[in-house]
Coordinates of C-alpha atoms and ligand atoms in Angstrom, one line a residue:
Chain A
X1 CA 0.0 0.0 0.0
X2 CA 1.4 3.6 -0.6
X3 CA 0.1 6.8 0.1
X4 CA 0.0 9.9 -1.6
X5 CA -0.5 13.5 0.2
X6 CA -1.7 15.4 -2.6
X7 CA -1.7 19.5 -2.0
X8 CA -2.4 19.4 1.5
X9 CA -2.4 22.6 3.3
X10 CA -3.5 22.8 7.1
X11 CA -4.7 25.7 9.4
X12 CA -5.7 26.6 13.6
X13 CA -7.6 29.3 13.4
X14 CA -5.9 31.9 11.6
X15 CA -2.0 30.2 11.9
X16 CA -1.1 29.0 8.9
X17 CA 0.9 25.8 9.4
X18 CA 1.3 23.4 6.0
X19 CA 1.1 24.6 2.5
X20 CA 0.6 23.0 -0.4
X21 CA 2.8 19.6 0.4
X22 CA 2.4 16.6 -1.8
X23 CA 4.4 13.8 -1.2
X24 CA 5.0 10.5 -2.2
X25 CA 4.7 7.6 0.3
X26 CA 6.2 4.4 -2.1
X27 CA 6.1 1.0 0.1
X28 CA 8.6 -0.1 1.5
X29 CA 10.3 3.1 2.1
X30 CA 11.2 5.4 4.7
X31 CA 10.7 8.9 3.6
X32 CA 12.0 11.2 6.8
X33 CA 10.6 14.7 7.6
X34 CA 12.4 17.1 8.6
X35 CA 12.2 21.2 9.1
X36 CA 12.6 23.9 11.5
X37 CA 10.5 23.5 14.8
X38 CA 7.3 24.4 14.4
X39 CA 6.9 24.3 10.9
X40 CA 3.9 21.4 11.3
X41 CA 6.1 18.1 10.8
X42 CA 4.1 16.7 13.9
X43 CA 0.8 18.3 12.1
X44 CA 1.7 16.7 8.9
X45 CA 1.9 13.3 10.1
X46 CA -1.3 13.4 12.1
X47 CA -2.5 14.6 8.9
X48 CA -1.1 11.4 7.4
X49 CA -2.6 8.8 10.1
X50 CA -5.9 10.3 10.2
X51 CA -6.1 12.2 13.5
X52 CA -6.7 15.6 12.2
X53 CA -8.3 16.4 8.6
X54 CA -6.5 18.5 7.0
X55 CA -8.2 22.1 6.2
X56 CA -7.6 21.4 2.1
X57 CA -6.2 18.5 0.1
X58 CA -6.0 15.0 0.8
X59 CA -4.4 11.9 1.8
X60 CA -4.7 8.9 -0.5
X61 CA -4.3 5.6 0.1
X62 CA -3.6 3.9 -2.9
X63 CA -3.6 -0.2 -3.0
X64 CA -5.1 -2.5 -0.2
X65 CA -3.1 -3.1 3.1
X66 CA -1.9 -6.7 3.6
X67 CA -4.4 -9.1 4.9
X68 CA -3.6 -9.7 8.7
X69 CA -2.8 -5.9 9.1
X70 CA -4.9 -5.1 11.9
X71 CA -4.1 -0.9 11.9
X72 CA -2.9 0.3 8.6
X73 CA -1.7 3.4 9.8
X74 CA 0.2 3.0 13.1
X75 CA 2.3 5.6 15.2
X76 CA 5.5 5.5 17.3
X77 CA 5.1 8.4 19.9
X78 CA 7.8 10.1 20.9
X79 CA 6.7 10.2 24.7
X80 CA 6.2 6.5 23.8
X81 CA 2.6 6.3 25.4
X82 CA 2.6 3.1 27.4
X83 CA 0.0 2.6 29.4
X84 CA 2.1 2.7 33.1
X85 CA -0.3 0.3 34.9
X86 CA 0.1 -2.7 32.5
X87 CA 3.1 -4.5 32.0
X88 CA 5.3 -4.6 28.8
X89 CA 2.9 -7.5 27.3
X90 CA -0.3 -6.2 28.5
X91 CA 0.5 -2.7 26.4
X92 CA 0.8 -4.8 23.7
X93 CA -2.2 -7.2 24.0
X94 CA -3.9 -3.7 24.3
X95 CA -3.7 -3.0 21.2
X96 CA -4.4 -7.2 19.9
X97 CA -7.7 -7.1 22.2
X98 CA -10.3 -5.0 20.2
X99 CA -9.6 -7.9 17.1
X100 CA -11.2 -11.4 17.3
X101 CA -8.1 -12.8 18.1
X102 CA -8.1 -15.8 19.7
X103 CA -5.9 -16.5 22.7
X104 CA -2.8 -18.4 21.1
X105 CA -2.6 -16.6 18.4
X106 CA -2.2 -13.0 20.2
X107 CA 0.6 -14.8 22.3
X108 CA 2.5 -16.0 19.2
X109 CA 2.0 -12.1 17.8
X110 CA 3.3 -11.1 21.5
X111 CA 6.2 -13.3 21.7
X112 CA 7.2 -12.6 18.0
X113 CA 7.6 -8.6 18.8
X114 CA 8.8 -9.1 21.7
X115 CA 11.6 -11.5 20.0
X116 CA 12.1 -9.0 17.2
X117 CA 12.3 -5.9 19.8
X118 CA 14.5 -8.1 22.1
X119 CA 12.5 -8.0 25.1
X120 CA 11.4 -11.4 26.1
X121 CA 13.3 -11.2 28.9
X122 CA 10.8 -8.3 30.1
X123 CA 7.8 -9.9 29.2
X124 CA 6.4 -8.9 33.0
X125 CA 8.0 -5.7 33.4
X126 CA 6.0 -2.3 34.3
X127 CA 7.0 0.9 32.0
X128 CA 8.0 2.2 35.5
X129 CA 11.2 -0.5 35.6
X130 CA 12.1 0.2 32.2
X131 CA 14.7 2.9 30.7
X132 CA 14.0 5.6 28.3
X133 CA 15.2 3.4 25.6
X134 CA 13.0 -0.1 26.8
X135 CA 10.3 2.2 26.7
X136 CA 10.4 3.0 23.2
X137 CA 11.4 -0.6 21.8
X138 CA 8.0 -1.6 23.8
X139 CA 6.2 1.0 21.9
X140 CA 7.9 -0.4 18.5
X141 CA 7.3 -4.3 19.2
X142 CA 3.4 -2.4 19.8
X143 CA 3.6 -1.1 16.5
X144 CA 4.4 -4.0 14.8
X145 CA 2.0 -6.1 16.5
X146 CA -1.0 -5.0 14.5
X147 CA 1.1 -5.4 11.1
X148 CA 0.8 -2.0 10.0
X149 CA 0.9 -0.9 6.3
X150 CA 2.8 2.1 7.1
X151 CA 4.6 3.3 10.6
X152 CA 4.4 6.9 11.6
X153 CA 6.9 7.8 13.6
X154 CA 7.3 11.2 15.2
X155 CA 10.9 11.7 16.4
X156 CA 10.9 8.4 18.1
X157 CA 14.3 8.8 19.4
X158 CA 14.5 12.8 20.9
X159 CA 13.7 11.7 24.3
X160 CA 16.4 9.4 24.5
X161 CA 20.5 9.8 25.0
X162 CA 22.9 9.8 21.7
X163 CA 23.7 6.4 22.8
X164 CA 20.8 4.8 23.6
X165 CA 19.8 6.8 19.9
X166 CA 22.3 5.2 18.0
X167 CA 21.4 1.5 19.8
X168 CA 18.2 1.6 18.5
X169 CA 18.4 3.0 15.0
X170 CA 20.8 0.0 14.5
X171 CA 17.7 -1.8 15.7
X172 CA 15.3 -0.1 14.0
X173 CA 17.9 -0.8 10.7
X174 CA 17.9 -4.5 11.4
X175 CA 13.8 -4.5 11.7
X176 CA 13.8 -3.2 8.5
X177 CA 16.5 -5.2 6.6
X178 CA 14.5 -8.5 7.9
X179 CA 11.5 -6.8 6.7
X180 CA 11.0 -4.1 4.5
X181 CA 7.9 -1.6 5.9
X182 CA 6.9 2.0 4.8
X183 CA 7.7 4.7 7.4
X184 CA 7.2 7.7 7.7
X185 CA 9.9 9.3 10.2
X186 CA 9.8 12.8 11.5
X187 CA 12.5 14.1 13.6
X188 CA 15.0 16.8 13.8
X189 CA 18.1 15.2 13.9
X190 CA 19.7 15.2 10.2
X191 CA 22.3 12.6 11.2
X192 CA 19.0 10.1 12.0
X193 CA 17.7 11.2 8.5
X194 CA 20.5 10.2 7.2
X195 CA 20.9 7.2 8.2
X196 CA 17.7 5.9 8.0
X197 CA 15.6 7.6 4.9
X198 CA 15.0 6.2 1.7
X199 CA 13.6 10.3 0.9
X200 CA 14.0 12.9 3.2
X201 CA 11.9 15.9 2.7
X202 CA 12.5 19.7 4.2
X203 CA 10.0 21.6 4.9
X204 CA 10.7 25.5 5.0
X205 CA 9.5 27.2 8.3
X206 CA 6.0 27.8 9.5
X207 CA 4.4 27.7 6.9
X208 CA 6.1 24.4 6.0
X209 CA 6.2 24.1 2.3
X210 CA 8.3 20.9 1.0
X211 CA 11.9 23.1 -0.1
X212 CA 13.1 20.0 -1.2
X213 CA 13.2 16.6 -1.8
X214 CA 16.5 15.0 -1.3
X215 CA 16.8 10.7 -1.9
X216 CA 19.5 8.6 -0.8
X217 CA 20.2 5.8 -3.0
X218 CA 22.8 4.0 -0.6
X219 CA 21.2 1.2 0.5
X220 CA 20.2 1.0 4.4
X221 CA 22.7 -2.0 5.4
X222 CA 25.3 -0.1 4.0
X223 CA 25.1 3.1 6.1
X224 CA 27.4 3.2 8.7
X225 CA 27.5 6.2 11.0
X226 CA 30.8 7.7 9.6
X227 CA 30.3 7.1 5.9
X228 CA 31.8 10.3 4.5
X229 CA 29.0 10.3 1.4
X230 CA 26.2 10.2 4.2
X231 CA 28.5 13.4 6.2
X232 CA 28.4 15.5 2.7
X233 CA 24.3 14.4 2.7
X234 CA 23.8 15.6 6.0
X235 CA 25.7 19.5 5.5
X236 CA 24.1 19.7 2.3
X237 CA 20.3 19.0 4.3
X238 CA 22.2 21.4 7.0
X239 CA 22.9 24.0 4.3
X240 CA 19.3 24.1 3.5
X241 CA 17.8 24.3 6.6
X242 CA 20.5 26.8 8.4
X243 CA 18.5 29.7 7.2
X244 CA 15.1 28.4 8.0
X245 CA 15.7 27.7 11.2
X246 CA 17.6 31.1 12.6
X247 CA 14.6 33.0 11.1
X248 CA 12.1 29.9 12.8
X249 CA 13.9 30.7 16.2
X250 CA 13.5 34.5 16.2
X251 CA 9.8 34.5 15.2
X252 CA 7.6 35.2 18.1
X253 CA 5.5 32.0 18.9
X254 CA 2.0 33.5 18.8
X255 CA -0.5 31.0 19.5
Chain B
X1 CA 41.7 32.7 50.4
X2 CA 39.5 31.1 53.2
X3 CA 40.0 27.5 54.2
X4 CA 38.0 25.1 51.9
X5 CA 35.2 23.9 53.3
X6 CA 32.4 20.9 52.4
X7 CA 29.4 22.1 50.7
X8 CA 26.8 23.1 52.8
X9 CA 24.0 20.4 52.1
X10 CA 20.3 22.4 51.6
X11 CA 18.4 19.8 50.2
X12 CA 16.6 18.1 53.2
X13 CA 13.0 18.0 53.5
X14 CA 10.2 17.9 51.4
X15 CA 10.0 14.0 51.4
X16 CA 7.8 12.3 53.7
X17 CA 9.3 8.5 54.5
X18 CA 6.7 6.9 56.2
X19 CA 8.1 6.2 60.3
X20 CA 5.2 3.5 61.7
X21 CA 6.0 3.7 65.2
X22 CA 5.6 7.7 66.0
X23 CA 1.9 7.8 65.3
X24 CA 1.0 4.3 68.0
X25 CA 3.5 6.1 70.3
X26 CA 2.0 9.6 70.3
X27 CA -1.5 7.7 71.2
X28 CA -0.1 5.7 74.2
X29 CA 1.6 8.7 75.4
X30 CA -1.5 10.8 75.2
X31 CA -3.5 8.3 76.5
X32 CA -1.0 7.9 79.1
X33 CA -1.0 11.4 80.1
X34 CA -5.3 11.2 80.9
X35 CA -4.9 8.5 82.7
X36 CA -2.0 10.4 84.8
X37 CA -4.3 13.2 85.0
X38 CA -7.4 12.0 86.3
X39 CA -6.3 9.3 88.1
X40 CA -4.2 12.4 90.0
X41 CA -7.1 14.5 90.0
X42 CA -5.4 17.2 88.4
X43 CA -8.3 16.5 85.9
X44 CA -12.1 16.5 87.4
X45 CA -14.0 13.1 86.8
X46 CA -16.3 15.1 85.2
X47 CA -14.4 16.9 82.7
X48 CA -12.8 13.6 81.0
X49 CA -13.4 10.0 81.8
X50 CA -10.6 7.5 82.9
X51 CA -9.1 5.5 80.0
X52 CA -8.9 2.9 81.9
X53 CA -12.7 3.2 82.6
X54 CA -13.1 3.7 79.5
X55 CA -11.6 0.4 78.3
X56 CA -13.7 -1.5 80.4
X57 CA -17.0 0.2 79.8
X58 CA -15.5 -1.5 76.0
X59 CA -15.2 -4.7 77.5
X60 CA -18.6 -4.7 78.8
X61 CA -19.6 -3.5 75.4
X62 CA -18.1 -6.9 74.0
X63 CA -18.8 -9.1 76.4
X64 CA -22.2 -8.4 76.8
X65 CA -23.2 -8.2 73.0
X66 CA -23.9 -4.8 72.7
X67 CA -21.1 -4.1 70.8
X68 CA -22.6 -5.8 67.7
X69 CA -26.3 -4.9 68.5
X70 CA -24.8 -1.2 67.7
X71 CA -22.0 -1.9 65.3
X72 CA -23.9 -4.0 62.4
X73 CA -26.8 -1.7 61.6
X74 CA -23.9 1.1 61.6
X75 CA -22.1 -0.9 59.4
X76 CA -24.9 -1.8 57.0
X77 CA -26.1 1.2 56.6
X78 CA -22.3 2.7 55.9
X79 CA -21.5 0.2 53.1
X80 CA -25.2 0.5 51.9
X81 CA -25.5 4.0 51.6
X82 CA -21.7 4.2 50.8
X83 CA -21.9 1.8 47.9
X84 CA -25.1 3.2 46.2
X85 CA -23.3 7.0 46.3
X86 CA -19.8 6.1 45.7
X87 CA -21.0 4.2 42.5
X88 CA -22.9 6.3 40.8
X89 CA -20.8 9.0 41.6
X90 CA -18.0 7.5 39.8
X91 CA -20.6 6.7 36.7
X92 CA -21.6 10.4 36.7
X93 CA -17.9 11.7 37.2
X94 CA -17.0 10.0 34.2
X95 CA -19.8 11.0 32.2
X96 CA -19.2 14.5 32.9
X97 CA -15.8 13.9 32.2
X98 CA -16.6 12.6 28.9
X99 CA -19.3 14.2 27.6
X100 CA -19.4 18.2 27.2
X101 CA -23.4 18.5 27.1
X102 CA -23.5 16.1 30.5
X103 CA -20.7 18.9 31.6
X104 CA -22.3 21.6 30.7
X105 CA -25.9 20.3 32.6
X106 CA -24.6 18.7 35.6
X107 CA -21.5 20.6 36.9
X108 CA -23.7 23.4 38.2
X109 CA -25.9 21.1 39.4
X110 CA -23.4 19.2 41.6
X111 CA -21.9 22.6 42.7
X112 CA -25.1 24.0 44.0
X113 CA -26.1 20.4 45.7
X114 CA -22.4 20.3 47.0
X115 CA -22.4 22.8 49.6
X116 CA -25.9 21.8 51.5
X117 CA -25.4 20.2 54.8
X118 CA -27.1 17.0 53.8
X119 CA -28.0 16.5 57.0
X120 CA -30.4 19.2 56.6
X121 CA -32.2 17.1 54.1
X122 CA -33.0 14.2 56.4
X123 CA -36.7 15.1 57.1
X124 CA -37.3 15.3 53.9
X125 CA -36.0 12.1 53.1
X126 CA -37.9 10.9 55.8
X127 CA -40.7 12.0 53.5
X128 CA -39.3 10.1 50.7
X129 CA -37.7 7.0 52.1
X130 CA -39.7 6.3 55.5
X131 CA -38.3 6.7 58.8
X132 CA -36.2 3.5 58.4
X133 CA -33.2 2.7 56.7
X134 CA -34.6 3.9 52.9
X135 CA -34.0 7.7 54.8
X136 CA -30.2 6.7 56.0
X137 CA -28.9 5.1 53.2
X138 CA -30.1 8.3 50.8
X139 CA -28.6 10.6 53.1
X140 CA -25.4 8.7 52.9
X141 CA -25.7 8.1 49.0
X142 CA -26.1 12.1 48.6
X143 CA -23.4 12.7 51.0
X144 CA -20.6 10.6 49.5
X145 CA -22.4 11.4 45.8
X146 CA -21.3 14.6 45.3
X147 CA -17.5 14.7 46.5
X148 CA -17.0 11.3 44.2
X149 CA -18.3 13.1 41.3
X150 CA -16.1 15.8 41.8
X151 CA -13.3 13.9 42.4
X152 CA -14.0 11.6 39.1
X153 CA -14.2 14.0 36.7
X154 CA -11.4 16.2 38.0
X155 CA -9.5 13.1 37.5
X156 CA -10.6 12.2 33.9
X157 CA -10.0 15.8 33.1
X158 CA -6.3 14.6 34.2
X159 CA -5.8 11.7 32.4
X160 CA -2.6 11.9 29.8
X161 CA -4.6 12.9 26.9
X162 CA -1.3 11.5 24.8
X163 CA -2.4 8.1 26.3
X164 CA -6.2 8.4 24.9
X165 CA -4.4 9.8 21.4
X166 CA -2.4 6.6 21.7
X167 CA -5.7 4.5 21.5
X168 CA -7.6 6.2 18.9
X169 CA -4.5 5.9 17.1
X170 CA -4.3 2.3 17.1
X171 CA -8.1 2.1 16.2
X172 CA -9.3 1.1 20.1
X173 CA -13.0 1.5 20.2
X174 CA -15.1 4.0 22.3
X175 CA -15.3 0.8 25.1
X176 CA -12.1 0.1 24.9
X177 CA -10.2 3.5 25.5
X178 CA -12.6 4.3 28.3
X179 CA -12.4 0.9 30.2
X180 CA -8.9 0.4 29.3
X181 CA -7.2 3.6 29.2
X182 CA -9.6 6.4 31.4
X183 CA -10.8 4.7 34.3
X184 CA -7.6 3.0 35.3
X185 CA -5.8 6.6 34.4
X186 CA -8.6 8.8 36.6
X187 CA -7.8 5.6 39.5
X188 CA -5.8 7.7 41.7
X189 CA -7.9 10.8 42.2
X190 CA -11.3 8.5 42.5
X191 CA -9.3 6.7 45.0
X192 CA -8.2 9.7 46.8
X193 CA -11.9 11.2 46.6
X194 CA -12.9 7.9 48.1
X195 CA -11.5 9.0 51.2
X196 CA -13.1 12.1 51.7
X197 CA -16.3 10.8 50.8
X198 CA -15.8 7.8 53.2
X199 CA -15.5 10.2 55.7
X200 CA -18.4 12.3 55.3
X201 CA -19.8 9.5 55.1
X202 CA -19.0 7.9 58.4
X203 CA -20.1 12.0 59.6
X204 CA -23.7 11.4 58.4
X205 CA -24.4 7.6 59.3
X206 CA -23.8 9.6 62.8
X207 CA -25.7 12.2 62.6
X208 CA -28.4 10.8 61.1
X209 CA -28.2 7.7 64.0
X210 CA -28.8 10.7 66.4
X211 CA -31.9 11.8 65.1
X212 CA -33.8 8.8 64.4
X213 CA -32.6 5.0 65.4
X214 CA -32.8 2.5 67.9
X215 CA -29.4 1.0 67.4
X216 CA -26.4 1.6 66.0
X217 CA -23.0 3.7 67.5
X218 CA -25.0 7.3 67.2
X219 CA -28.0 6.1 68.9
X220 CA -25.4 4.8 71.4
X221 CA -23.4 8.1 71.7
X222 CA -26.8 10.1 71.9
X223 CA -28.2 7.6 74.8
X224 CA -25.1 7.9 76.7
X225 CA -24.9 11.7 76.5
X226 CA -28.1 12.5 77.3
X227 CA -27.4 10.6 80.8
X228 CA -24.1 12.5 80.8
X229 CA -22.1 8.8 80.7
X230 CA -19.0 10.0 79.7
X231 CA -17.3 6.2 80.2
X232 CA -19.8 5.4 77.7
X233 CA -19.9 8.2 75.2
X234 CA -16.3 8.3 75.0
X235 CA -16.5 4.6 74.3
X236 CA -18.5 5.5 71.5
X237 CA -16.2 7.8 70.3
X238 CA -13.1 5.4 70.0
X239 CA -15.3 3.1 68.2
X240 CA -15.7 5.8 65.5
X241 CA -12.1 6.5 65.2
X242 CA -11.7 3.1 64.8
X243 CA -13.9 2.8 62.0
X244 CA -12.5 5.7 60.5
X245 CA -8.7 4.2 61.1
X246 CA -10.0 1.1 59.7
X247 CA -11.9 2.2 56.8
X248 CA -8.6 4.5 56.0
X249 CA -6.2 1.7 55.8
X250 CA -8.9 -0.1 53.7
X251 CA -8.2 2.4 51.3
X252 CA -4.5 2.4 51.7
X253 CA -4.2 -0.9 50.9
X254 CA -6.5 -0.2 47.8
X255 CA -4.2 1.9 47.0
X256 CA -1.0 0.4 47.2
X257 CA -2.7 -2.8 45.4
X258 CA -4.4 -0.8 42.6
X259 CA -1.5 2.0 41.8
X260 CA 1.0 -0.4 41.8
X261 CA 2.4 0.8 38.8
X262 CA 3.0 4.3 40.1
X263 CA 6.6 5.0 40.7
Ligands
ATP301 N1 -3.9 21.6 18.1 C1 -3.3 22.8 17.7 N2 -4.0 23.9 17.8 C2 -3.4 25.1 17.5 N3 -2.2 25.2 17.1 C3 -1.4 24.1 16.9 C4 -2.0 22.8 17.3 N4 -1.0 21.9 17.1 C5 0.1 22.6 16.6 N5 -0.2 23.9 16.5 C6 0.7 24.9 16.0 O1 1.1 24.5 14.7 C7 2.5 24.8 14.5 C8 3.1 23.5 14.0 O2 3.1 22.6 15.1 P1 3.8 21.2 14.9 O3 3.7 20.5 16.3 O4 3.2 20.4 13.8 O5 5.3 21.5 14.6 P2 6.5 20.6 14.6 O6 7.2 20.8 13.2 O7 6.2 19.2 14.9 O8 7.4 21.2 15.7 P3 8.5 20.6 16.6 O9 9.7 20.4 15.8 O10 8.7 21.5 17.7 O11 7.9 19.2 17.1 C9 3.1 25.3 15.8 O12 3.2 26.7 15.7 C10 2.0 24.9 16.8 O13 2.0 25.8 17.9
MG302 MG1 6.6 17.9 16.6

């Protein structure tokens, strides 16, 4: 399944936030946001999952999502939003319940995540027990639990440390060497965009217009953190965006 | 140059561990203390009672039976009337939590009911529920009603709204998100409304034992003051602190069962 955001412009009130952006979701891709703050990234990708309408345009959804996808359209927050009083399975069978799924088989979808996220050994664990980085690998084993067509992620890493950071894109790498999904990845750090898009898009400040579209054709296995062709990538996104975000910073936030 | 020196440490306080023998030891030594006093004199027989004859106007209350005569109807009545408010205030509280037209028509309502002494209300309930129990258990219900509801929905207004995002987001239904992801969230402030309305609660049973039963511990209290039986009216009294002691660390353990997961 891909999706297409065709001419989609967004508004509160009278603060203009997206204009015009159309943009190409192919499957099995990661195509990464990323823009000044406040230029609507986080708006854009609500946009995209269907928890705001958009104030013109549209989001299509072209092609049918895989048969035992139980939520097409599935986010990665980055406060992670675990439920605190249920335990690292039960925030997963959460999401498992509302299905007729019968018993066995929502266990071998639990212990399957949890395999793939490398948490079987917390199985029983409260979010409360758990670091910053646990936390987030429960809410990705979550997200792949209902099979989604595409994964929206919004800056899935910020609230963790650069080391935890780089730990789990290499996980979130290997997820998606064993098996290709579509993604859509906001986040402010160029160096994750790097790494991990297929297509990265800029948006200019508020109002974020797409400035450009920039694709990587280096394969994902083959990115390692130093490459010096993935460095050149990351000043030229830099170079764009250096502008855009000194005059972002110095506008009053009027909301 | 002065002579170096250790920083001065300033963050003390401000953390309440919980130290389980001070509160057992401030009773006994206050307790202690009356007993000094009147068996002394220094205090007049008829200003405070003996603990010690106190006690043993208890032990008569056991042995003889009475103890239950007046404890059972106080009881039923508490966890009657108790049950039927604390219930529907939690259904209302989420309504109003959840609905903006059920906001909008009940929160003035339960603001203007809120501040009436129910007790006032008791001969009309009278009216309405007969002299018996029908009167006792409404003016408990109302009594306990009204801080649960506000309580309830102060505490769904609290719950992460990231977390109820989280479950539209993977498609939860309308149940689901409110069974699975409001009610547990709002659990700490019902629970902590719980005890207020507990104790308002255990205020009315009394008050309206006083002016209209047979048996139970107000009726007892009420009996024994009118004959100016201090041994037995102060017996009275400790059985209501117990009660209130007891349904507190009911609620305790609640607590630390149900909000397990809080760090
Ligand atoms: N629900 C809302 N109502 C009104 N204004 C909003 C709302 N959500 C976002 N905004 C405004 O829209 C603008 C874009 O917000 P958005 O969160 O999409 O930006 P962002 O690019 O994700 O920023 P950041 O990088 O800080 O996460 C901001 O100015 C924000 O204040
Ligand atoms: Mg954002």
């Amino acid at each position: 399944m891909d999706l297409l955001v065709k001419q989609v412009s967004h508004r509160y009130g009278d603060l203009d936030v997206l204009q015009n952006v159309t943009l190409d979701i192919p499957k099995g891709k990661i195509v990464c946001l990323v823009g000044p703050s406040g230029c609507g990234k986080s708006t854009l990708l609500r946009l995209i999952g269907g928890l705001e309408q958009p104030s013109s345009g549209q989001i299509v959804q072209i092609g049918d999502p895989p048969d035992a996808c139980l939520n097409p359209l599935t986010y990665v927050f980055q406060d992670f939003a675990l439920l605190p009083w249920r335990s690292v399975e039960g925030n997963i069978s959460l999401v498992l319940e509302d299905h007729d799924i019968p018993g066995h088989e929502a266990q071998r979808i639990i212990a399957d995540v949890l395999e793939r996220t490398k948490l079987t050994d917390f199985r029983a664990a409260l979010p409360k027990q758990l670091s910053g980085g646990m936390k987030q690998r429960v809410a990705i084993a979550r997200a792949l639990a209902v099979n989604p067509a595409v994964l929206l992620l919004d800056e899935p890493l910020s609230a963790l440390d650069s080391q935890t950071r780089e730990l789990l894109m290499d996980d979130l790498l290997a997820l998606w060497s064993r098996q290709a999904f579509t993604a859509v990845y906001v986040t402010h750090n160029l160096h994750e965009a790097v790494r991990l898009g297929h297509v990265i898009a800029v948006l200019s400040r508020r109002p974020g217009e797409i400035k450009q579209l920039v694709e990587l054709d280096i394969p994902l296995g083959e990115r390692s953190p130093d490459d010096p062709a993935l460095q050149l990538h990351q000043q030229h996104l830099w170079d764009l965006m250096r502008e855009e975000a000194i005059a972002a910073d110095k506008e009053l936030v009027d909301v | 140059m002065s002579e170096p020196r250790p920083v001065k440490f300033r963050g003390g306080g401000f953390a309440p561990t919980s130290i389980k023998w001070i509160g057992p030891v401030v009773f006994i030594v206050l307790i202690g203390l009356l007993e000094l006093g009147t068996q002394t004199g220094i205090i007049a027989p008829l200003t405070l009672p003996k603990p010690s004859d106190v006690l043993a106007t208890f032990g008569e209350l056991w042995r003889s039976g009475q103890l239950w005569l007046h404890l059972v109807p106080s009881l039923t009545r508490l966890l009657m009337g108790a049950a039927l408010g604390v219930t529907t205030g939690i259904a209302i509280g989420i309504a109003i939590g959840l609905f903006s037209h059920i906001r909008a028509g009940l929160v003035p309502l339960v603001a203007a009911i809120f501040p009436i002494p129910k007790i006032a209300l008791l001969p009309l309930f009278v009216i309405w529920f007969g002299i018996d129990e029908g009167s006792k258990y409404a003016l408990i219900a109302l009594g306990t009603f009204t801080p649960t509801v506000v309580a309830t929905y102060g505490a769904v207004d609290n719950v992460d709204r990231s977390l109820i995002r989280m479950g539209q987001s993977f498609g939860l239904s309308w149940r689901s998100i409110v069974w699975k992801i409001v009610l547990p969230g709002a659990m700490p402030g019902i629970l902590s409304g719980l005890r207020i309305s507990l104790a308002i609660g255990i205020i009315l049973l009394v008050a309206a034992e006083m002016l209209g039963a047979e048996h139970g511990i107000g009726a007892y209290i009420l009996q024994a003051g009118s004959l100016y039986d201090l041994e037995r009216l102060f017996a009275g009294v400790v059985i209501l602190s117990l009660l209130g002691v007891t349904v507190s660390a009911v609620i305790g353990h609640l607590e630390r069962r149900i909000l397990r997961w809080r760090s």
